[in-house]
Short mmCIF file of C-alpha atoms in Angstrom, two decimals:
data_model
loop_
_atom_site.label_atom_id
_atom_site.label_comp_id
_atom_site.label_asym_id
_atom_site.label_seq_id
_atom_site.Cartn_x
_atom_site.Cartn_y
_atom_site.Cartn_z
CA UNK A 36 96.10 93.99 120.13
CA UNK A 37 93.04 95.63 118.57
CA UNK A 38 91.50 94.41 115.31
CA UNK A 39 88.78 95.61 112.96
CA UNK A 40 86.79 93.38 110.62
CA UNK A 41 86.53 94.48 106.99
CA UNK A 42 85.59 93.02 103.62
CA UNK A 43 88.75 93.31 101.50
CA UNK A 44 89.12 92.77 97.78
CA UNK A 45 91.82 93.57 95.26
CA UNK A 46 95.10 94.92 96.57
CA UNK A 47 98.32 96.58 95.51
CA UNK A 48 101.67 95.60 97.02
CA UNK A 49 104.36 98.26 97.11
CA UNK A 50 107.85 96.75 97.14
CA UNK A 51 109.65 100.07 97.49
CA UNK A 52 111.36 102.17 94.84
CA UNK A 53 113.78 101.53 92.00
CA UNK A 54 117.00 103.48 91.35
CA UNK A 55 114.98 106.17 89.48
CA UNK A 56 112.63 106.62 92.47
CA UNK A 57 109.71 104.92 90.68
CA UNK A 58 107.48 102.88 92.98
CA UNK A 59 107.62 99.12 92.35
CA UNK A 60 104.04 97.82 92.64
CA UNK A 61 102.12 94.64 91.88
CA UNK A 62 98.33 94.74 91.49
CA UNK A 63 96.52 91.60 92.69
CA UNK A 64 92.91 91.47 91.47
CA UNK A 65 90.23 89.67 93.49
CA UNK A 66 86.97 88.23 92.17
CA UNK A 67 85.08 89.17 95.32
CA UNK A 68 85.48 90.72 98.75
CA UNK A 69 86.49 88.49 101.69
CA UNK A 70 86.02 89.11 105.38
CA UNK A 71 89.35 89.72 107.15
CA UNK A 72 90.62 90.96 110.49
CA UNK A 73 93.15 93.78 110.31
CA UNK A 74 95.39 94.74 113.24
CA UNK A 75 94.77 98.43 113.89
CA UNK A 76 98.46 98.91 114.67
CA UNK A 77 99.31 97.98 111.04
CA UNK A 78 97.01 100.61 109.49
CA UNK A 79 98.86 103.64 108.14
CA UNK A 80 96.11 105.55 106.30
CA UNK A 81 92.57 105.38 104.96
CA UNK A 82 91.08 106.78 101.74
CA UNK A 83 87.61 106.41 100.25
CA UNK A 84 88.74 103.32 98.33
CA UNK A 85 91.85 101.90 100.03
CA UNK A 86 93.21 101.13 103.47
CA UNK A 87 97.02 101.20 103.60
CA UNK A 88 98.74 98.68 105.88
CA UNK A 89 102.32 97.67 106.48
CA UNK A 90 103.49 94.21 105.48
CA UNK A 91 106.57 92.01 105.81
CA UNK A 92 110.06 93.19 104.83
CA UNK A 93 109.16 96.90 104.68
CA UNK A 94 106.43 96.48 102.09
CA UNK A 95 103.06 98.27 102.03
CA UNK A 96 99.67 96.98 100.91
CA UNK A 97 96.79 99.09 99.61
CA UNK A 98 93.62 97.03 100.23
CA UNK A 99 90.37 97.83 98.45
CA UNK A 100 87.53 97.62 100.98
CA UNK A 101 83.77 97.25 100.62
CA UNK A 102 82.54 99.22 103.62
CA UNK A 103 81.66 102.92 103.60
CA UNK A 104 84.50 105.31 104.48
CA UNK A 105 82.64 106.79 107.46
CA UNK A 106 81.87 103.28 108.77
CA UNK A 107 85.57 102.33 108.75
CA UNK A 108 86.50 105.66 110.30
CA UNK A 109 84.08 104.94 113.19
CA UNK A 110 85.62 101.49 113.69
CA UNK A 111 89.08 103.05 113.96
CA UNK A 112 87.93 105.70 116.44
CA UNK A 113 86.53 103.18 118.95
#
């Protein structure tokens, strides 16, 4: 299994959708960024601010990351 190391901060957990098709989310603020290893196989998308990963029970997590977008993109293309 391949991993990348990133500094992750605040995150948003998506629990799915309610009966009106509104996304059910919880925002978890962080005081600082922490170094974490992320399994590349869990990564679904990358934006300039967030990396989207899957989580347990069909949930999704949008992680705020500290690195530059192009730096993360290079890590994923190795």
